[in-house]
């Protein structure tokens, strides 16, 4: 066992492979990792048993009786993983709870306060305590695997065995153990080891609206105007496949009939504060100007008639990033990196490249399937880093060590429960997820989905299938759900106020993301992260801590308007009216359609800005301090909000305190103006 940083240990089993997440992505751990207090490794030398031979490697990692297991990155179908079997395979359509997802990660967390990362790009299988083995402690101590009929339920099987990890086609692997004082601390160490969490530009925290596929320059600009005229907050307009001469696969060339002057369009949009983001995938069409150069630098399979660049090769990165550099020069401020996942089941079709694909850099198709998302993300950062610009984009695939990458995952699936579960699981594996909102079957559904997406790392409205915003789609439609029939104007007003809530929280979220960057703690996380010792929260995947002071409980579309909310220890106050609740208890709420279940921790202070339509480098926020209790403190981060300077020069951090009368620490600055105190 080798100690590699404070509380981080590496245990090598057999002969690790040449290509693994650590070796491919070369993470640069945050310097803050070594500032954390040290902790001993929870496993002694020899505790992790290894059976490595030609063809596969199996690890056995101890699992205590009262430990529960979480993690494996984005998991849409389950939350607590104790007793389950999970295959870590990047896939666009997890048809069942098998482990596949857009961003699965070979990393798990235990409620005993440690995390384990198996450094492999293989489709590794994790057996999370459900397999009792001959000769094991569990056999000697007579652990029941299936105590009775009911015992078939996975929870009863959870503690009948250790954790087993089977890695196909590998003769070994490095195992990294993150020893925390708590589960949250172990997660933070994993994120800091990956390089620290991604830090968005201020505009990244606003609303991203993806326009209709068939839009053109004129329509984009008319959309931009419409939002401003109707005072709908929006920072980014996204163009979908139609902007290119060929989209499936991509040419990375503008369709000049629809977009005669992209530079002018970006300039015009920027005048009213918009950034433009472009959809693409990396499969490169034969008519693309970079096809010939990429041909020898790509894998030996096609996807949709496009070649797959091998981003492990610096020449391939140069060519690809070079083409995108020209696009960025035209004024584009971000990309949506689609379809870098692949699909094996029938939900979204069966497509992608086979596992036996060979890439010139040496990876095979299985390894590339795991790494393509992050390699693509990394390549696409170059044009922005070169210009000292911070970006915030979207990607449909991710994997291990993703924390520092400023891309948020999304999906073609749309079940709202799965989408909310994704928000919980992603946070426990260093990936970010947006439960994006598209067209909906009813006005109620639209409202409930919007109320949830504004509490995610990226508030995306993906209207690529419809020409006008989802809140306008009901102008001529019957409301399928029946009763609730606000007219178009009323519905627009309702949506606007949801967006405004997000905009009011931008300063608060910005600070929470700075904590993600510097301390590795994700800004939006399920209760288990903060309250791992509270047995009541172990299965709660639909309540979130947002920053340190807020608790958000979304009303999930399709599960009725009544919902149970468990408030952990302490006192909590309704964010909007201050109604007080004792923690350690559950409550049933029936929130009206415009009501959001948001609670503030007692004795907390939440900076709340007058909503702006978008955030620019010179935006000044007028901040009310919402005080819950007698005394509270919060932090505000003051920096340019757009450049990469925060990496080399620490931003100003204002520590603000108030007792409801006097305010200390709100020093005059160029970003925030003190408005008032609102006490609850
Ligand atoms: C899908 C993607 C959607 C949309 C669509 C356009 O792969 O998930 O959000 O961009 O492509 O073809």
XYZ file of C-alpha atoms and ligand atoms in Angstrom:
692
model
C 0.000 0.000 0.000
C 1.271 3.427 -0.905
C 0.101 6.702 0.605
C -0.204 9.240 -2.182
C -1.869 12.225 -0.486
C -3.532 13.104 2.778
C -5.965 10.253 3.454
C -5.475 8.793 -0.049
C -3.920 5.369 -0.531
C -3.085 3.278 -3.570
C -3.139 -0.482 -3.470
C -1.900 -2.255 -6.568
C -3.456 -5.547 -7.517
C -1.603 -7.635 -10.101
C -0.388 -5.825 -13.191
C -2.460 -2.717 -13.928
C -3.215 -1.988 -17.581
C -1.451 0.559 -19.722
C -4.633 2.571 -20.300
C -6.727 3.537 -17.291
C -8.573 6.733 -16.287
C -5.615 7.971 -14.213
C -3.096 7.218 -16.972
C -5.241 8.640 -19.746
C -6.554 11.777 -18.039
C -3.544 12.467 -15.784
C -5.465 14.276 -13.039
C -3.646 17.033 -11.185
C -4.854 16.789 -7.573
C -5.939 20.031 -5.945
C -3.340 21.435 -3.584
C -6.090 21.602 -0.969
C -6.120 17.804 -0.711
C -2.943 17.780 1.328
C -4.308 20.518 3.580
C -6.961 18.129 4.888
C -6.190 16.229 8.087
C -4.713 12.834 7.442
C -6.688 9.659 8.109
C -5.431 6.087 8.260
C -6.489 3.709 5.493
C -9.551 1.705 6.595
C -7.952 -1.421 5.117
C -4.743 -3.027 6.292
C -2.145 -4.518 4.002
C -3.590 -7.747 2.677
C -7.226 -6.879 3.535
C -8.028 -6.465 -0.122
C -7.772 -9.882 -1.729
C -6.809 -10.124 -5.360
C -7.131 -12.891 -7.873
C -5.542 -11.700 -11.036
C -4.861 -13.915 -13.979
C -4.718 -13.676 -17.750
C -8.110 -12.471 -18.851
C -9.609 -11.018 -15.672
C -8.947 -9.722 -12.220
C -11.195 -10.112 -9.184
C -10.858 -8.032 -6.047
C -12.484 -8.704 -2.708
C -12.793 -5.623 -0.526
C -14.057 -5.883 3.067
C -17.551 -4.592 3.764
C -18.742 -4.089 7.332
C -22.155 -5.267 8.514
C -23.638 -1.849 9.038
C -22.161 -0.135 6.004
C -24.315 1.082 3.168
C -22.920 1.646 -0.296
C -23.573 4.554 -2.680
C -21.971 5.796 -5.840
C -21.030 4.446 -9.280
C -21.537 7.878 -10.783
C -24.759 8.689 -12.580
C -27.314 5.981 -11.829
C -30.857 6.737 -12.940
C -32.584 3.641 -11.597
C -31.308 3.150 -8.050
C -29.754 5.139 -5.255
C -28.539 2.970 -2.378
C -26.398 0.289 -3.980
C -25.989 -2.144 -1.058
C -26.613 -5.689 -2.238
C -26.798 -4.752 -5.915
C -24.673 -5.784 -8.863
C -23.545 -2.949 -11.106
C -21.716 -3.061 -14.420
C -19.868 0.163 -15.114
C -20.579 0.672 -18.781
C -21.131 3.996 -20.529
C -24.480 3.704 -22.265
C -27.129 6.113 -23.492
C -30.094 3.937 -22.597
C -29.981 2.178 -19.246
C -33.089 0.095 -19.845
C -32.893 -1.505 -16.414
C -30.934 -1.111 -13.220
C -27.777 -2.753 -14.512
C -25.266 -0.001 -13.883
C -25.073 1.439 -17.397
C -25.536 5.180 -17.711
C -24.216 8.273 -19.445
C -21.732 8.725 -16.629
C -21.047 5.563 -14.625
C -17.953 5.663 -12.427
C -15.976 2.779 -10.866
C -16.075 4.584 -7.519
C -18.219 3.916 -4.468
C -18.712 5.452 -1.074
C -19.437 3.743 2.202
C -21.402 5.222 5.082
C -18.413 4.122 7.182
C -16.637 7.184 5.764
C -14.392 5.987 2.978
C -14.483 5.784 -0.804
C -12.936 3.279 -3.219
C -11.969 4.041 -6.808
C -10.901 1.168 -9.047
C -8.766 2.696 -11.781
C -10.069 0.865 -14.821
C -11.646 1.739 -18.152
C -13.052 -1.779 -18.460
C -16.717 -2.612 -17.979
C -16.028 -3.675 -14.401
C -18.734 -5.395 -12.353
C -19.235 -4.457 -8.702
C -21.047 -6.927 -6.420
C -21.992 -4.733 -3.472
C -22.233 -7.200 -0.636
C -24.879 -9.488 -2.038
C -22.714 -12.560 -2.663
C -21.953 -14.919 0.234
C -18.856 -17.001 -0.488
C -17.594 -20.298 0.820
C -14.847 -19.852 3.382
C -15.846 -16.252 4.093
C -16.344 -14.522 7.429
C -20.006 -14.241 6.530
C -20.186 -18.030 6.114
C -18.372 -18.655 9.428
C -20.567 -16.173 11.254
C -23.634 -17.672 9.664
C -24.940 -14.586 7.901
C -28.312 -15.185 6.319
C -28.376 -14.485 2.611
C -32.074 -15.104 2.268
C -33.653 -15.309 5.702
C -37.206 -15.857 4.493
C -39.468 -15.192 1.531
C -39.303 -11.457 2.116
C -35.569 -11.706 2.472
C -35.285 -11.850 -1.275
C -35.470 -8.121 -1.105
C -32.013 -6.751 -1.805
C -31.748 -4.912 1.496
C -31.638 -8.193 3.399
C -28.973 -9.566 1.170
C -26.780 -6.524 1.478
C -24.594 -7.784 4.257
C -24.125 -11.376 3.338
C -20.843 -10.782 1.547
C -17.939 -8.441 0.910
C -17.560 -6.147 -2.079
C -16.318 -8.023 -5.133
C -15.057 -6.259 -8.238
C -14.480 -8.189 -11.414
C -12.505 -6.482 -14.127
C -12.609 -8.253 -17.481
C -9.567 -8.475 -19.781
C -7.220 -6.997 -17.162
C -4.410 -8.607 -15.254
C -4.706 -6.120 -12.436
C -5.659 -2.631 -11.361
C -4.739 0.158 -8.993
C -7.267 0.680 -6.226
C -7.429 4.129 -4.636
C -8.883 4.395 -1.156
C -10.112 7.762 0.115
C -10.171 7.778 3.895
C -12.499 10.453 5.212
C -13.733 11.432 8.630
C -17.224 11.112 7.100
C -18.662 9.922 3.795
C -18.833 13.542 2.593
C -15.180 14.012 3.459
C -14.253 10.859 1.483
C -16.227 12.163 -1.514
C -14.500 15.538 -1.213
C -11.109 13.812 -1.271
C -12.003 11.871 -4.411
C -13.082 15.130 -6.106
C -9.946 16.954 -4.957
C -7.812 14.058 -6.152
C -9.530 14.433 -9.562
C -8.486 18.101 -9.581
C -11.275 19.819 -7.590
C -14.813 20.536 -8.771
C -15.609 22.570 -11.873
C -16.194 26.284 -11.312
C -18.719 27.922 -13.663
C -18.608 31.376 -15.129
C -21.414 33.451 -13.600
C -23.388 33.169 -16.825
C -23.224 29.367 -16.592
C -25.599 29.552 -13.647
C -28.300 31.240 -15.708
C -30.828 29.614 -18.045
C -29.686 27.667 -21.119
C -32.386 27.524 -23.786
C -31.823 25.092 -26.666
C -33.632 26.215 -29.808
C -35.590 24.229 -32.345
C -33.514 21.961 -34.599
C -34.751 23.708 -37.781
C -34.039 27.206 -36.641
C -31.948 29.728 -38.600
C -30.057 32.904 -37.849
C -33.134 35.072 -38.037
C -35.159 32.800 -35.784
C -32.373 32.615 -33.188
C -32.201 36.387 -33.009
C -35.974 36.710 -32.858
C -35.983 34.222 -29.967
C -33.303 36.307 -28.260
C -35.459 39.396 -28.641
C -38.628 37.652 -27.538
C -37.045 36.527 -24.247
C -35.777 39.979 -23.473
C -39.119 41.599 -24.437
C -40.959 39.178 -22.189
C -38.343 39.506 -19.435
C -37.574 35.778 -19.461
C -34.099 35.283 -17.974
C -31.743 33.509 -20.357
C -27.950 33.500 -20.593
C -27.274 30.964 -23.317
C -29.014 30.055 -26.563
C -28.124 26.621 -27.867
C -28.251 25.617 -31.524
C -29.123 21.992 -32.252
C -27.982 19.785 -35.190
C -29.378 22.013 -37.964
C -26.531 24.552 -37.867
C -24.168 22.291 -39.844
C -24.002 21.242 -43.473
C -24.302 17.658 -42.209
C -25.106 16.668 -38.648
C -25.214 12.861 -38.506
C -22.223 12.654 -38.700
C -20.805 16.138 -38.257
C -18.922 18.437 -40.603
C -18.319 21.252 -38.074
C -19.193 23.643 -40.880
C -22.003 26.170 -40.873
C -24.913 25.682 -43.230
C -24.520 29.038 -44.938
C -28.093 29.174 -46.169
C -29.466 29.151 -42.654
C -26.516 30.923 -41.064
C -25.062 33.340 -43.613
C -23.032 35.278 -41.050
C -22.421 33.431 -37.757
C -20.107 36.140 -36.475
C -22.773 38.762 -36.915
C -25.318 36.511 -35.184
C -23.010 36.002 -32.183
C -22.276 39.721 -32.037
C -25.955 40.652 -32.187
C -26.878 38.079 -29.543
C -24.007 39.247 -27.316
C -25.348 42.813 -27.438
C -28.271 41.646 -25.331
C -26.077 39.455 -23.136
C -26.430 36.035 -24.777
C -23.799 33.403 -25.358
C -24.277 30.944 -28.228
C -23.641 27.229 -27.675
C -23.427 24.665 -30.504
C -24.583 21.053 -30.588
C -22.291 18.465 -32.120
C -20.868 15.024 -31.725
C -17.300 14.019 -32.581
C -18.081 11.503 -35.360
C -16.591 13.271 -38.348
C -18.309 13.166 -41.738
C -16.323 12.593 -44.974
C -17.277 16.093 -46.188
C -15.837 17.756 -43.091
C -12.739 19.898 -43.741
C -10.893 17.902 -41.060
C -11.910 14.403 -42.230
C -8.761 13.701 -44.228
C -6.439 14.847 -41.480
C -8.329 12.866 -38.855
C -8.662 9.686 -40.897
C -5.307 8.138 -39.873
C -5.833 9.422 -36.325
C -9.166 7.685 -35.783
C -10.522 4.261 -34.791
C -11.166 1.495 -37.325
C -14.994 1.721 -37.101
C -17.503 4.297 -38.269
C -20.433 5.778 -36.377
C -23.171 7.206 -38.609
C -20.709 7.364 -41.495
C -18.320 9.392 -39.407
C -14.847 8.506 -38.161
C -14.075 8.546 -34.428
C -11.068 10.735 -33.632
C -8.634 9.208 -31.166
C -8.306 12.021 -28.650
C -5.522 10.226 -26.825
C -3.291 11.370 -29.710
C -2.020 14.908 -29.538
C -2.176 15.238 -33.368
C -5.879 14.336 -33.319
C -6.512 16.828 -30.519
C -4.630 19.510 -32.451
C -6.673 19.005 -35.617
C -10.008 18.779 -33.828
C -9.389 21.620 -31.386
C -7.919 23.631 -34.245
C -11.149 23.465 -36.238
C -13.117 24.437 -33.123
C -10.724 27.243 -32.437
C -11.928 28.837 -35.673
C -15.541 28.414 -34.548
C -14.803 29.923 -31.148
C -13.075 32.809 -32.904
C -16.434 33.542 -34.541
C -17.915 34.159 -31.113
C -19.222 30.750 -29.983
C -19.072 30.322 -26.199
C -19.605 26.629 -25.624
C -20.605 23.252 -27.008
C -23.007 20.421 -26.314
C -20.986 17.250 -26.836
C -23.659 14.793 -27.828
C -23.682 11.038 -28.347
C -20.192 10.314 -27.036
C -21.817 7.497 -25.053
C -23.123 4.805 -27.440
C -26.277 2.732 -27.105
C -26.650 -1.013 -26.596
C -30.338 -1.446 -25.910
C -33.409 -0.580 -27.813
C -34.681 2.507 -25.943
C -32.601 4.908 -27.979
C -31.543 2.494 -30.700
C -28.546 0.263 -31.009
C -25.647 2.341 -32.275
C -22.048 3.262 -31.580
C -18.741 1.515 -32.173
C -18.030 -2.088 -31.197
C -15.772 -3.096 -28.319
C -13.341 -4.705 -30.765
C -12.693 -1.361 -32.450
C -8.990 -0.499 -32.428
C -7.701 3.008 -31.938
C -4.254 4.048 -33.191
C -3.214 5.258 -29.719
C -3.653 1.708 -28.391
C -7.067 1.755 -26.680
C -9.644 -0.808 -27.682
C -13.331 -0.045 -28.152
C -14.265 -0.989 -24.588
C -11.701 1.351 -23.057
C -12.591 4.129 -25.498
C -16.275 3.714 -24.731
C -15.467 4.619 -21.124
C -13.062 7.442 -21.870
C -14.435 9.100 -25.016
C -16.683 11.518 -23.134
C -13.932 12.959 -20.946
C -11.287 12.916 -23.692
C -13.685 14.839 -25.925
C -14.474 17.292 -23.112
C -10.792 17.841 -22.461
C -10.015 18.455 -26.141
C -12.848 20.965 -26.440
C -11.560 23.054 -23.534
C -8.476 24.066 -25.475
C -9.905 26.911 -27.562
C -11.302 28.479 -24.391
C -8.296 27.929 -22.152
C -6.142 29.515 -24.795
C -8.329 32.623 -24.575
C -8.459 32.538 -20.758
C -12.226 31.960 -20.883
C -14.229 29.862 -18.439
C -16.960 27.747 -20.030
C -19.942 25.702 -18.927
C -21.254 23.177 -21.408
C -23.042 19.885 -21.823
C -21.807 16.375 -22.542
C -23.642 13.087 -22.860
C -20.881 10.889 -21.498
C -18.549 10.897 -18.560
C -16.633 8.523 -16.323
C -14.021 8.548 -13.557
C -12.129 11.694 -12.439
C -14.666 14.040 -14.020
C -15.000 16.608 -11.225
C -12.914 19.404 -12.808
C -14.591 19.171 -16.225
C -17.147 21.953 -16.763
C -19.728 19.801 -18.534
C -23.130 18.711 -17.293
C -24.714 15.401 -18.346
C -28.206 15.046 -19.830
C -30.260 12.323 -21.486
C -32.792 11.416 -24.132
C -34.757 9.523 -21.490
C -37.369 11.589 -19.686
C -38.859 9.857 -16.652
C -38.975 12.527 -13.982
C -38.253 10.180 -11.060
C -35.185 8.865 -12.878
C -34.120 12.415 -13.649
C -34.314 13.433 -9.988
C -32.531 10.268 -8.888
C -29.790 11.201 -11.354
C -29.326 14.493 -9.527
C -28.717 12.541 -6.319
C -26.423 9.811 -7.643
C -24.308 12.022 -9.904
C -23.320 14.165 -6.917
C -21.854 11.106 -5.193
C -19.515 10.299 -8.086
C -17.973 13.562 -9.224
C -20.240 14.070 -12.236
C -22.879 16.738 -12.866
C -26.363 16.170 -14.199
C -29.269 18.280 -15.414
C -32.869 16.989 -15.316
C -33.515 19.031 -18.455
C -36.985 20.184 -19.444
C -38.402 19.583 -22.911
C -41.935 19.775 -24.228
C -44.388 18.353 -21.719
C -47.755 16.634 -21.739
C -49.403 19.245 -19.564
C -48.868 22.623 -18.017
C -48.539 21.054 -14.563
C -45.770 18.811 -15.785
C -43.939 21.772 -17.255
C -44.103 23.698 -13.984
C -42.996 20.779 -11.814
C -40.080 19.962 -14.095
C -38.958 23.592 -14.249
C -39.142 23.884 -10.472
C -36.677 20.998 -10.227
C -34.233 21.871 -13.008
C -33.432 25.269 -11.490
C -31.829 23.483 -8.535
C -29.418 21.541 -10.740
C -25.908 22.435 -11.933
C -27.335 23.585 -15.287
C -30.854 24.883 -15.857
C -31.520 23.528 -19.362
C -34.647 23.963 -21.440
C -34.126 21.660 -24.406
C -36.729 22.763 -26.962
C -34.994 21.139 -29.900
C -38.169 19.385 -31.018
C -40.490 22.413 -30.900
C -40.314 25.800 -32.627
C -41.493 27.912 -29.684
C -40.815 27.704 -25.939
C -42.584 24.913 -24.037
C -44.641 27.492 -22.150
C -46.100 28.638 -25.490
C -46.923 25.141 -26.727
C -50.322 25.216 -25.094
C -51.640 28.230 -27.000
C -53.715 26.006 -29.250
C -53.534 22.772 -27.341
C -55.959 21.074 -25.095
C -54.555 20.546 -21.653
C -54.214 16.799 -21.450
C -54.307 16.769 -17.681
C -57.648 18.544 -17.571
C -58.318 21.056 -14.834
C -55.537 23.521 -14.725
C -55.924 26.000 -17.546
C -53.998 29.213 -17.082
C -53.891 31.186 -20.287
C -50.649 31.569 -22.200
C -49.760 34.791 -20.432
C -50.370 33.399 -16.981
C -48.289 30.326 -17.780
C -45.440 32.484 -19.104
C -45.560 34.507 -15.890
C -45.364 31.347 -13.798
C -42.358 30.079 -15.728
C -40.682 33.475 -15.510
C -40.936 33.490 -11.732
C -39.357 30.032 -11.542
C -36.431 31.252 -13.665
C -36.205 34.369 -11.508
C -35.786 32.231 -8.410
C -32.766 30.595 -10.056
C -31.347 34.002 -10.970
C -31.837 35.253 -7.412
C -29.804 32.320 -6.167
C -26.868 32.879 -8.564
C -24.596 34.536 -5.924
C -25.428 31.763 -3.439
C -24.811 29.007 -6.004
C -21.630 30.654 -7.192
C -20.234 30.381 -3.683
C -21.416 26.760 -3.437
C -19.549 25.984 -6.663
C -16.450 27.680 -5.329
C -16.653 25.211 -2.438
C -16.886 22.409 -5.018
C -13.764 23.740 -6.708
C -11.718 24.361 -3.579
C -13.052 21.761 -1.142
C -14.545 19.095 -3.407
C -18.037 19.217 -1.872
C -20.717 19.154 -4.587
C -23.128 22.100 -4.537
C -26.278 19.972 -4.915
C -26.211 16.631 -3.102
C -28.603 14.123 -1.569
C -29.101 14.210 2.199
C -26.989 11.090 2.703
C -23.874 13.133 1.877
C -24.333 15.341 4.929
C -26.234 12.970 7.225
C -24.748 9.524 6.621
C -25.279 8.557 10.273
C -29.001 9.279 10.144
C -30.624 5.959 9.198
C -33.739 7.834 8.039
C -32.000 9.345 5.020
C -30.435 6.212 3.582
C -33.114 5.731 0.960
C -33.990 9.375 0.373
C -32.932 10.201 -3.175
C -35.377 13.026 -3.723
C -34.218 15.622 -1.189
C -31.131 17.723 -1.616
C -28.816 20.009 0.231
C -28.135 22.973 -2.033
C -25.043 24.695 -0.686
C -24.848 24.550 3.087
C -28.035 26.304 4.090
C -30.830 25.136 1.782
C -32.769 21.901 1.557
C -34.835 21.345 -1.590
C -37.553 18.699 -2.030
C -38.841 18.609 -5.625
C -42.394 17.619 -6.423
C -41.828 14.859 -8.940
C -44.118 14.834 -11.918
C -46.256 11.713 -12.081
C -46.152 10.937 -8.353
C -48.966 13.208 -7.243
C -48.776 16.608 -5.587
C -48.535 15.339 -2.025
C -45.125 14.477 -0.832
C -43.298 13.426 2.255
C -40.350 15.543 3.334
C -37.907 14.375 5.964
C -36.053 17.196 7.677
C -32.805 16.104 9.336
C -31.714 17.066 12.856
C -31.920 20.728 13.874
C -34.544 23.299 13.034
C -35.613 24.302 9.552
C -37.625 27.184 8.157
C -39.713 27.450 5.053
C -37.534 29.547 2.753
C -40.377 31.775 1.593
C -42.450 32.441 4.709
C -40.227 31.342 7.594
C -42.613 28.689 9.012
C -40.541 26.680 11.444
C -40.149 22.888 11.536
C -38.398 20.596 13.953
C -35.850 18.328 12.311
C -35.558 14.585 12.775
C -39.145 14.227 11.541
C -41.113 13.724 8.347
C -43.879 16.001 7.163
C -46.460 15.596 4.440
C -46.926 18.603 2.189
C -49.425 19.279 -0.597
C -47.771 22.217 -2.319
C -49.896 24.205 -4.733
C -48.604 24.367 -8.271
C -46.556 27.516 -7.770
C -45.177 26.404 -4.408
C -41.640 25.081 -4.094
C -40.579 23.036 -1.079
C -37.434 24.854 -0.071
C -36.191 25.061 3.512
C -33.422 27.046 5.144
C -31.385 25.734 8.020
C -32.103 27.654 11.204
C -29.449 30.274 12.011
C -28.407 30.587 8.383
C -28.021 33.535 6.049
C -28.833 33.273 2.359
C -27.758 35.966 -0.111
C -30.656 36.534 -2.498
C -30.261 38.870 -5.466
C -32.788 40.872 -7.429
C -33.112 38.676 -10.499
C -31.246 39.807 -13.601
C -31.997 38.528 -17.115
C -28.438 37.320 -17.617
C -25.026 37.679 -16.030
C -22.215 39.588 -17.714
C -18.715 40.480 -16.583
C -20.020 43.822 -15.300
C -23.275 42.622 -13.698
C -23.855 44.014 -10.224
C -26.276 42.054 -8.052
C -28.466 43.821 -5.513
C -28.421 41.416 -2.625
C -30.937 40.954 0.161
C -29.685 38.955 3.106
C -32.363 36.478 4.121
C -31.763 35.691 7.760
C -33.311 32.552 9.254
C -32.972 32.815 13.026
C -31.165 35.366 15.171
C -27.771 35.336 13.626
C -26.324 34.040 10.382
C -23.249 34.140 8.176
C -22.637 33.549 4.482
C -19.879 34.049 1.938
C -19.829 35.862 -1.385
C -17.168 35.272 -4.004
C -15.936 38.362 -5.814
C -13.969 37.888 -9.005
C -14.245 38.673 -12.702
C -16.763 35.831 -13.094
C -15.562 34.847 -16.556
C -11.830 34.138 -16.743
C -9.592 31.336 -15.478
C -7.783 33.680 -13.121
C -9.333 31.977 -10.068
C -6.912 29.109 -10.666
C -3.850 31.206 -10.006
C -5.210 34.064 -7.910
C -7.672 33.417 -5.130
C -10.880 35.454 -5.562
C -11.946 37.823 -2.775
C -14.135 35.991 -0.333
C -16.474 38.211 1.683
C -17.550 36.690 4.973
C -20.809 38.405 5.829
C -22.531 38.202 9.181
C -25.626 39.753 10.604
C -27.728 39.669 13.745
C -30.672 41.127 11.850
C -29.676 44.726 12.582
C -26.029 45.236 11.803
C -24.190 43.737 8.887
C -20.478 42.984 9.065
C -18.208 42.067 6.170
C -20.229 43.394 3.243
C -17.295 45.434 1.955
C -17.979 47.644 -1.080
C -17.097 45.725 -4.224
C -17.772 45.688 -7.947
C -20.093 42.645 -7.937
C -22.565 42.843 -5.052
C -24.507 45.752 -3.577
C -26.138 45.376 -0.189
C -29.881 45.940 -0.416
C -31.559 44.919 2.834
C -32.021 42.256 5.483
C -35.136 40.116 5.436
C -35.466 38.305 8.744
C -37.528 35.170 9.396
C -29.904 13.758 -29.025
C -29.766 14.642 -27.792
C -30.901 15.639 -27.814
C -30.859 16.414 -29.102
C -30.875 15.474 -30.280
C -30.725 16.183 -31.604
O -28.866 12.831 -29.098
O -29.802 13.876 -26.603
O -30.801 16.508 -26.706
O -29.709 17.217 -29.120
O -29.832 14.541 -30.180
O -30.578 15.267 -32.639
